[in-house]
Coordinates of C-alpha atoms and ligand atoms in Angstrom, one line a residue:
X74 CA 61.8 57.6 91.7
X75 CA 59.7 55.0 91.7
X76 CA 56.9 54.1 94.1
X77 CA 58.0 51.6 95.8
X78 CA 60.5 54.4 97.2
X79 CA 58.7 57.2 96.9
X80 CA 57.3 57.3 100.7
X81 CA 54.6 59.6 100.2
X82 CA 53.7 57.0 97.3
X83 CA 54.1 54.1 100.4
X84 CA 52.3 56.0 103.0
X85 CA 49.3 56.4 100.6
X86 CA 49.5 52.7 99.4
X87 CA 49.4 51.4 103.3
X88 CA 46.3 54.0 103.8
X89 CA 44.3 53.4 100.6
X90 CA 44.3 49.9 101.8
X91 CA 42.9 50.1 105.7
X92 CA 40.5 52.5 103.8
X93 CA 38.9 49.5 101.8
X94 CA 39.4 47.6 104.8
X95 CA 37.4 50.6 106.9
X96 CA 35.2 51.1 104.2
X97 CA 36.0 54.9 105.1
X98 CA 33.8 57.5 103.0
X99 CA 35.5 58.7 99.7
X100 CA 35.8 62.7 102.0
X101 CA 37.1 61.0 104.7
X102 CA 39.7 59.1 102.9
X103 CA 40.9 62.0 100.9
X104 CA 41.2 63.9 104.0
X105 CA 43.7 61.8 105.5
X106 CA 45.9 60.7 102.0
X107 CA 47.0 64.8 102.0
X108 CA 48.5 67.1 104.4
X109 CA 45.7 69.3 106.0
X110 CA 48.5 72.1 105.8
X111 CA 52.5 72.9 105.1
X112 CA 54.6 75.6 105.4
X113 CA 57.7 75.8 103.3
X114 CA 60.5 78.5 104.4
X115 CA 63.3 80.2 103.3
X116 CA 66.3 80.6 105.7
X117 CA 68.9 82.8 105.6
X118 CA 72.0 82.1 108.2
X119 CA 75.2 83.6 108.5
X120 CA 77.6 81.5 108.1
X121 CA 81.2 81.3 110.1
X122 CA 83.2 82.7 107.3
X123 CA 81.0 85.7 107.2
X124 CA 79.1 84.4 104.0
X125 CA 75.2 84.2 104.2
X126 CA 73.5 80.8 102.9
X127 CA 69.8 80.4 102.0
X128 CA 68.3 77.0 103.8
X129 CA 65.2 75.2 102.7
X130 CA 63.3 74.3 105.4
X131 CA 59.3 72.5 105.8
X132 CA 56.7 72.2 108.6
X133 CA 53.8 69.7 107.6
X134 CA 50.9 69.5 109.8
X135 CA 49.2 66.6 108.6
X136 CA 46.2 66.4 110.7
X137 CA 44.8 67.6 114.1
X138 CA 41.7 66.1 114.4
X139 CA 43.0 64.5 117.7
X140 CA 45.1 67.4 119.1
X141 CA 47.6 69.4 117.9
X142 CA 50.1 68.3 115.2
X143 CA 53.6 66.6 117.5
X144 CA 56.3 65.1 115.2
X145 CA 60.2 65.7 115.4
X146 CA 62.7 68.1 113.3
X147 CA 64.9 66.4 110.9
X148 CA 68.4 68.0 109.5
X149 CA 69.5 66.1 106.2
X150 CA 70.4 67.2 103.0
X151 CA 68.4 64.7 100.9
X152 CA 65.3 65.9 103.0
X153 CA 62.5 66.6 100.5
X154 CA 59.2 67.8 101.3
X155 CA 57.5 64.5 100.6
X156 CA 59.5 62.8 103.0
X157 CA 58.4 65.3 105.5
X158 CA 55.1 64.5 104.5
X159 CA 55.3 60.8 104.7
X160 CA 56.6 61.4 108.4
X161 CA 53.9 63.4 109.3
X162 CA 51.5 61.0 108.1
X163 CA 53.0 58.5 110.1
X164 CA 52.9 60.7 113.3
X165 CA 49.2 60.7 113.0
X166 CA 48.7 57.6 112.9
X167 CA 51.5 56.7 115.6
X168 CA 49.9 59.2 118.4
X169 CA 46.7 57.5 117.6
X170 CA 47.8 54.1 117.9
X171 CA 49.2 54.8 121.0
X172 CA 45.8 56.8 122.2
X173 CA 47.6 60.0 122.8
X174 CA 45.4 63.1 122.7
X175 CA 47.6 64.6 119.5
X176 CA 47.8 64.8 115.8
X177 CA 50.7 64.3 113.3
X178 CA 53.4 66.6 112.2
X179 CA 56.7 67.0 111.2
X180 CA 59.4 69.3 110.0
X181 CA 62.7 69.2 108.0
X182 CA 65.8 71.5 107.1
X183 CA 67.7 70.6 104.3
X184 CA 71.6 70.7 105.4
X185 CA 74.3 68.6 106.1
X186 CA 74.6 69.1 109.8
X187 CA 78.0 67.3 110.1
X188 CA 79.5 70.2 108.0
X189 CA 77.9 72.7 109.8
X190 CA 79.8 74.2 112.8
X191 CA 78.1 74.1 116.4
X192 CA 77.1 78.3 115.6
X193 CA 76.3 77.8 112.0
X194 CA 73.9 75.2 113.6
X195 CA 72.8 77.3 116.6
X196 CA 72.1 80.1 113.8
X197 CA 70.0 77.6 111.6
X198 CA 67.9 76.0 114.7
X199 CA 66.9 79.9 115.4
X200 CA 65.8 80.9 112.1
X201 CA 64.1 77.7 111.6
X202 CA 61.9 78.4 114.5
X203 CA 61.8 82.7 113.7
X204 CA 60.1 81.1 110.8
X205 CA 57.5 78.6 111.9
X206 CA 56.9 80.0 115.1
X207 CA 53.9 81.5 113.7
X208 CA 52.4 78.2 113.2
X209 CA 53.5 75.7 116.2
X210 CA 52.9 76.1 119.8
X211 CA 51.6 74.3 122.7
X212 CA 47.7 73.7 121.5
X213 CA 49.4 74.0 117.9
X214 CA 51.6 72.4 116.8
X215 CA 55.3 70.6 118.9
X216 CA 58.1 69.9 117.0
X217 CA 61.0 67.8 119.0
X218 CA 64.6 65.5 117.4
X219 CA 64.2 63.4 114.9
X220 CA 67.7 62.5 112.2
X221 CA 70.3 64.7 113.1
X222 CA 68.9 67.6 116.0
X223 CA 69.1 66.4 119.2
X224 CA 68.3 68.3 122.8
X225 CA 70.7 70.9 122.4
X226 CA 68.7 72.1 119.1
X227 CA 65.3 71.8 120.9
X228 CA 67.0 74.1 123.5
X229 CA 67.8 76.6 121.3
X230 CA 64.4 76.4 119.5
X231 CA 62.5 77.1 122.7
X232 CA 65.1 79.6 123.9
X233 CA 64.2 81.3 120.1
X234 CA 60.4 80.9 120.2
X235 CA 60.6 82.0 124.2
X236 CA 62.0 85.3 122.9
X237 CA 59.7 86.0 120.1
X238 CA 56.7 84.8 122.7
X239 CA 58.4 87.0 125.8
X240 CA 57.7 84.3 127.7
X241 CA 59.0 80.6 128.3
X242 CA 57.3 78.4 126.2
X243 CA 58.7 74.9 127.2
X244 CA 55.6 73.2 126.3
X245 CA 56.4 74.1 123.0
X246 CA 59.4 71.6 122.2
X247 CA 59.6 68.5 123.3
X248 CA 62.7 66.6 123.3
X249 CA 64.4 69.4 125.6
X250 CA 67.6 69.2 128.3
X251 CA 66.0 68.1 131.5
X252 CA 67.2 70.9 133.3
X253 CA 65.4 73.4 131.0
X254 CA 61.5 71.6 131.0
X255 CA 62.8 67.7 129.2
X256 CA 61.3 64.8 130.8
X257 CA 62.9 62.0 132.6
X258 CA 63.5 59.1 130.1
X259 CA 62.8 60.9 127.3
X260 CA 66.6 60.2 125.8
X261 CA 66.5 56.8 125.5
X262 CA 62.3 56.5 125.4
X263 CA 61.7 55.3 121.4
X264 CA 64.4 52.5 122.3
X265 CA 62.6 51.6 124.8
X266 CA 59.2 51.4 123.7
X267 CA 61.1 48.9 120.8
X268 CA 62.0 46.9 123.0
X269 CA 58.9 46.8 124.8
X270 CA 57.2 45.7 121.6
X271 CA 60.2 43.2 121.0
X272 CA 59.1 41.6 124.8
X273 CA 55.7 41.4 123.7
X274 CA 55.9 39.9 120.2
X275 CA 58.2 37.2 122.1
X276 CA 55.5 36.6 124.7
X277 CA 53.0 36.0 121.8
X278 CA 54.8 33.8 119.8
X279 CA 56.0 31.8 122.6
X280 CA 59.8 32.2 122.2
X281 CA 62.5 33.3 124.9
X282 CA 64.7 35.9 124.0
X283 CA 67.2 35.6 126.9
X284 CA 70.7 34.5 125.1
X285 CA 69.1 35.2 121.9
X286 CA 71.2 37.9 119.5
X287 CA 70.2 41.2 117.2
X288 CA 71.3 43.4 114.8
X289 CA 71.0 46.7 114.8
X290 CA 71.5 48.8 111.4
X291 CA 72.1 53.0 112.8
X292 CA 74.1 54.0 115.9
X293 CA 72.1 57.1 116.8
X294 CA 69.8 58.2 119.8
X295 CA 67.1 55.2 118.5
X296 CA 70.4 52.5 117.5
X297 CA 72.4 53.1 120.4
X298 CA 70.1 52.9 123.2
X299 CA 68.5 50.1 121.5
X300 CA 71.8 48.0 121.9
X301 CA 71.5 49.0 125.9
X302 CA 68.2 48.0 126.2
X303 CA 68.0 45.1 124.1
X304 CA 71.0 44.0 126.1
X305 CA 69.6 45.6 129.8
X306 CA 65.7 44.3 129.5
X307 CA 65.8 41.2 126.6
X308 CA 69.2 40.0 127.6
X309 CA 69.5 39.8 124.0
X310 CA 73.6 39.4 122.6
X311 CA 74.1 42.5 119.8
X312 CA 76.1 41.0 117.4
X313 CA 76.3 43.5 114.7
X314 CA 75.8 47.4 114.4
X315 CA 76.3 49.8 111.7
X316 CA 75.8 53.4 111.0
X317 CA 76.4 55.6 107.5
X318 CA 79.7 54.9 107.5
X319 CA 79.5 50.9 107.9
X320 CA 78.6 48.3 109.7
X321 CA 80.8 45.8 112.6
X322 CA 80.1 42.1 113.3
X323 CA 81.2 39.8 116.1
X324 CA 79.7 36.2 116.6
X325 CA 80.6 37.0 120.2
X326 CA 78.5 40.0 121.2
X327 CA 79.2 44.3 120.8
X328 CA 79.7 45.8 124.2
X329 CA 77.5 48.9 123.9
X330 CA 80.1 51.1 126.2
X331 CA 82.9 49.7 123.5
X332 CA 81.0 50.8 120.6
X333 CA 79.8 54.3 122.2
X334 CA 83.0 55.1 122.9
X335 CA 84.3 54.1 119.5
X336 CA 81.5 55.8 117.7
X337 CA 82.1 59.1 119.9
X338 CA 85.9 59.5 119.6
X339 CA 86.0 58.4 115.6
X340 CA 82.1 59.5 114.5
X341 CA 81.4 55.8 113.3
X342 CA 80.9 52.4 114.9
X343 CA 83.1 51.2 111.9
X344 CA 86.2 49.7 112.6
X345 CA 85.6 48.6 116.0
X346 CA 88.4 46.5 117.5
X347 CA 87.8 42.9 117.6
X348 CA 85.0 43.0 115.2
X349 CA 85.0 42.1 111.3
X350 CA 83.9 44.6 109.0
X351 CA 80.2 44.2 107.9
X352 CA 78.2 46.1 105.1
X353 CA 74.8 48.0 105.9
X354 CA 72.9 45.4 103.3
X355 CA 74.7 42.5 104.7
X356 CA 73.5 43.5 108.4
X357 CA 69.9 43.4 107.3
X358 CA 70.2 39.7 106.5
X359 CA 72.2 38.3 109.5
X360 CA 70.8 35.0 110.5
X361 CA 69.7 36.9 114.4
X362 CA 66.4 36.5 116.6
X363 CA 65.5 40.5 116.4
X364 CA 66.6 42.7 113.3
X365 CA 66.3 46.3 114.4
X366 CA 66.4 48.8 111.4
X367 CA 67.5 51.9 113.2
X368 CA 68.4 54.5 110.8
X369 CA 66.5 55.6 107.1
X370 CA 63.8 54.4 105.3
X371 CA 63.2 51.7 102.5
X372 CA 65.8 49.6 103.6
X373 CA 64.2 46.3 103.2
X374 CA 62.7 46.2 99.8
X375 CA 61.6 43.4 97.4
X376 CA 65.0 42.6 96.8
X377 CA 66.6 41.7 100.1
X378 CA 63.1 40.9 101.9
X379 CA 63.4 36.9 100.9
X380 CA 66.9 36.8 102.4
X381 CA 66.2 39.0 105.7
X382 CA 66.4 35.4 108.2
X383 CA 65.4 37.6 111.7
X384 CA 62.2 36.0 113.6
X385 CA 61.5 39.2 114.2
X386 CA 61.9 42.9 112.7
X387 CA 61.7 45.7 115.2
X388 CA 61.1 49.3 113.1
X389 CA 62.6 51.8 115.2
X390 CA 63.3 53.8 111.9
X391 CA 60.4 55.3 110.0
X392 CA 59.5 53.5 106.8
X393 CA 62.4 50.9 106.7
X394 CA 60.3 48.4 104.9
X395 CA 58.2 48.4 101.4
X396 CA 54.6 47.4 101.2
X397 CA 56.3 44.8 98.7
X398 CA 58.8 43.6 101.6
X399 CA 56.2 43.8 104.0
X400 CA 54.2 41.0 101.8
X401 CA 57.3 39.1 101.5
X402 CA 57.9 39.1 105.2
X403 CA 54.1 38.3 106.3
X404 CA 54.2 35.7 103.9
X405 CA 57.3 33.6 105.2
X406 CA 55.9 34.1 108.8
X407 CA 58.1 37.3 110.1
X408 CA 56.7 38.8 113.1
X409 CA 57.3 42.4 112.0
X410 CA 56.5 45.0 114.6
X411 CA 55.5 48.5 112.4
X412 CA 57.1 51.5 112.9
X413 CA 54.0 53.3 114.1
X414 CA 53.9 51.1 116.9
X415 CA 57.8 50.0 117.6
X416 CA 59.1 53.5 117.6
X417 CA 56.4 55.1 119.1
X418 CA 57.9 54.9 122.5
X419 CA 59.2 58.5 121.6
X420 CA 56.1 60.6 121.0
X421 CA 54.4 59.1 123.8
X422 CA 57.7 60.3 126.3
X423 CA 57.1 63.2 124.2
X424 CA 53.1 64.0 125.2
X425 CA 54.6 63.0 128.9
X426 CA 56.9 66.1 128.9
X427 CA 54.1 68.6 127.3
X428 CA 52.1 67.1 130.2
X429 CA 54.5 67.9 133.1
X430 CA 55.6 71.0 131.4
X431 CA 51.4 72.3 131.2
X432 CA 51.0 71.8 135.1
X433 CA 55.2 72.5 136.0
X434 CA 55.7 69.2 138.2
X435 CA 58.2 66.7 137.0
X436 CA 58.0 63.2 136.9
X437 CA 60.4 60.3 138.0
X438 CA 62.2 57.9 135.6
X439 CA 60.1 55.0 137.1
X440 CA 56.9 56.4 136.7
X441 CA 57.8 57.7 133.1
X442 CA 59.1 54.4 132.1
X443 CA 55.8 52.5 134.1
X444 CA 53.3 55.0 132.4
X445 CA 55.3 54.2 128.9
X446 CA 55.1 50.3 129.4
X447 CA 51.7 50.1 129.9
X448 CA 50.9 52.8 126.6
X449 CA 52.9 50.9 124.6
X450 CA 51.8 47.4 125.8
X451 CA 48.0 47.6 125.4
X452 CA 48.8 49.6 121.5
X453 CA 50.8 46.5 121.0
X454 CA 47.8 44.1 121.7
X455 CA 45.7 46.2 120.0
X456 CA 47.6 46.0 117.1
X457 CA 48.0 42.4 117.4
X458 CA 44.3 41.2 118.2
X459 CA 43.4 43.6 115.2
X460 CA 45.5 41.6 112.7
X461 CA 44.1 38.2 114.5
X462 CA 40.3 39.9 114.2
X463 CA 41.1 41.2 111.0
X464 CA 43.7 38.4 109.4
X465 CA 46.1 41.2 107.9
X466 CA 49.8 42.2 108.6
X467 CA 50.4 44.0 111.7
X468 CA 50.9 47.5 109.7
X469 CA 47.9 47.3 108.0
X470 CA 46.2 45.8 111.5
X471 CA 48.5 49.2 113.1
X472 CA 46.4 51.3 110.4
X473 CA 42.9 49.8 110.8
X474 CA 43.4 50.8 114.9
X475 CA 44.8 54.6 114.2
X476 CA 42.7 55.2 110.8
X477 CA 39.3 54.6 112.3
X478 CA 40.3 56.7 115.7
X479 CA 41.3 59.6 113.2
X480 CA 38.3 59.1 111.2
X481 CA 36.0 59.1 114.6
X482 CA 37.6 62.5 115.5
X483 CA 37.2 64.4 112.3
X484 CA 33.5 63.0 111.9
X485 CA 32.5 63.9 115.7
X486 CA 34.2 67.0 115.0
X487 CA 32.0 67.6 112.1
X488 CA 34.7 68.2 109.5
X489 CA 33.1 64.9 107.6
X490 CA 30.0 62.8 107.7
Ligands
NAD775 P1 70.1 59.9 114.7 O1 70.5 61.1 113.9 O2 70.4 60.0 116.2 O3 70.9 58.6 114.1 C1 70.8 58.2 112.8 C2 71.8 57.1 112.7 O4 71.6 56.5 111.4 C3 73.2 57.5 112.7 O5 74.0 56.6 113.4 C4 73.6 57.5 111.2 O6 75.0 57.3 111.0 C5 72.8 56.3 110.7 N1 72.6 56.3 109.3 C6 72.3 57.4 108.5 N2 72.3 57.0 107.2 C7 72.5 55.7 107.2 C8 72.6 54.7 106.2 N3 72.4 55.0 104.9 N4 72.9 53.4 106.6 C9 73.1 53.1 107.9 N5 73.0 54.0 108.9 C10 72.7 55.2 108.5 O7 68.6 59.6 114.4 P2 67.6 58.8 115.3 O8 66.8 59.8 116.1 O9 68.2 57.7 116.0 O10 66.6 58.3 114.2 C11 66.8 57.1 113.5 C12 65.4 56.6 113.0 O11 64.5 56.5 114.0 C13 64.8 57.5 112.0 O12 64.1 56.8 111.0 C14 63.8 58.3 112.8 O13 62.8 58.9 112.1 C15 63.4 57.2 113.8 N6 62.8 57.7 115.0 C16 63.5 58.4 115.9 C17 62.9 58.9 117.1 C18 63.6 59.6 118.1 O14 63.0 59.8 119.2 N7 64.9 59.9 118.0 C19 61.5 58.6 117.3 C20 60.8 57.8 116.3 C21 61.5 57.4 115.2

């Protein structure tokens, strides 16, 4: 594989260079361009037809320095331990940008969830967490949904790890049923924090967005609540969506309930009545206002970059774009909005829950999404005065804010000097 999709490769590229920016110390920056530690597991689970299969499974906990290690839990059968790697990476440097008191993490199973059934995936959520319970915990380490696990796998995890504690540990998982220790606005939370960043990066370059349309490539918790929101707060027109199965376009606008219902009752957005049909790499280069890449990583490369037409790009995935896209796209004049900061709506919803769950009194919706707005807000002028200050992209100007914070941590902590 090559590095420009190799995301470890990425992650390490986008570091090494707010290093030299930093001028970070050679222990400092070799610190941060590895995992400070990884589990790798072996999962047995008894499958339906009575048969046992042996799962792969990771926990990475990249660094701590600022708290313990949050990140989500992914379920995919190309996951490989270096894109869990690359993810917890990013989660360190996305709690930081925000200025949440945590570090970065991240796990991954390797399965195909959608061919698992709902006890073969119950079974697997378990023995992940029989396995790396030893190592997460509230002051360790807090695991919550990313691809593929959703609340009902962060209930069983904590009902799992509960068990093997003998007491409820809901600070634990985050990510969880609200009835059983989630937070308010936690389901549609990285969404929102997208679009929050979307509202700003209009107000900065001067444009309205009101009547203005988007496209949003995955239809998952991120994509789907993204078409709500970008409709509900930007009054923004939706006018294509896609997920792994394919994509729909209509010059005329996607009603989100239309295409909820259509993804729920046939498992894709594709073929959607009164749309035309729409490719996943066509999507990406839709002449809209706001292009929101909702789904994988290294979707936008240095092939499509030129042709992406989108004022603005909106990372709610992790890692859709290359640092040779990103170049492309800074240099044509693209306000791109980095995943650290677009999609970090989610981990800060996230540190919200471990909060109420710590002192066992629950917050509204309105104060969750208030407290999120203005977290999300001042990390996006941050971001954005950095790369003025600075005169770099916004990631790299998203790295120079969450670098140096790391950097300050492990050097008042003593671990460099
Ligand atoms: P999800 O499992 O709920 O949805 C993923 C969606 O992507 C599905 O609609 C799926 O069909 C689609 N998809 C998968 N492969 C695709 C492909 N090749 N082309 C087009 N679409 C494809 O996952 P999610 O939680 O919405 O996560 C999506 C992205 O957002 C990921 O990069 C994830 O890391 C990131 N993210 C999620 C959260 C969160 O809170 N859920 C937080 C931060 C970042």
């Amino acid at each position: 594989m090559g590095t420009e999709h190799n995301i470890f490769s990425i992650v390490q590229q986008q570091l090494d260079e707010a290093a030299a920016i930093l001028e970070l110390d050679h222990a400092t920056h070799q610190m941060l361009r590895q995992p400070q530690r990884e589990l790798h597991v072996s999962l047995p689970v008894r499958m339906d037809d009575g048969s046992t299969k042996v799962f792969s499974g990771y926990r990475v906990q990249y660094n701590d320095a600022r708290g313990p290690a949050k990140g989500g839990l992914r379920f995919h059968p190309d996951e490989t331990i270096d894109t869990v790697r690359a993810l917890a990476a990013w989660m360190t440097w996305k709690t930081a940008v925000v200025n949440v008191p945590l570090g970065g993490g991240k796990g991954g199973v390797v399965c195909s969830p959608k061919e698992l059934s709902p006890a073969e995936l119950e079974r697997l959520s378990r023995a992940y967490v029989r396995q790396v319970g030893r190592i997460i915990g509230p002051s360790k380490d807090v695991p919550a949904p990313d691809v593929y696990t959703n609340p009902q796998v962060m209930a069983w995890m904590m009902d799992e790890l509960s068990a093997m504690r003998g007491y409820n540990e809901f600070g634990a998982i985050t990510g969880k049923p609200i009835p059983i220790g989630g937070s308010a606005g936690r389901s549609d939370a990285t969404a929102r924090g997208g679009m929050y960043t979307v509202r700003e990066a209009a107000s900065v370059l001067g444009i309205s967005l009101a009547g203005g349309t988007a496209a949003i490539q995955g239809y998952g918790n991120a994509g789907s609540f993204a078409h709500k929101l970008a409709e509900e707060l930007l009054g923004l027109r939706v006018v294509a969506v896609s997920d792994s199965s394919g994509g729909v376009f209509s010059d005329k606008g996607i009603g989100v309930e239309s295409a909820s219902e259509h993804k729920q009752t046939f498992g894709s957005v594709a073929g959607l009545p009164n749309t035309s049909p729409i490719t996943n790499e066509s999507l990406l280069e839709l002449d809209v206002d706001v292009l929101i890449p909702a789904a994988l990583e290294s979707v936008i490369t240095s092939s499509n970059a030129g042709s992406i037409k989108a004022s603005i790009v909106a990372e709610l995935a992790n890692g859709p774009t290359t640092p040779s896209a990103d170049k492309i796209l800074h240099d044509k004049g693209t306000y791109l909005i980095p995943d650290l900061l677009c999609n970090a709506g989610g981990v800060t919803v996230s540190y919200f829950e471990m909060v109420q769950n710590s002192y066992g009194y629950y917050w509204s919706e309105d104060m969750v999404h208030e407290r999120l707005d203005a977290k999300i807000t001042d990390a996006f002028h941050q971001v954005h005065n950095a790369s003025k200050e600075y005169g770099v992209n916004h990631r790299v100007a998203a790295y120079l804010v969450s670098v140096s914070r790391v950097a300050e941590a492990m050097r008042l902590r003593g671990w460099v000097s």
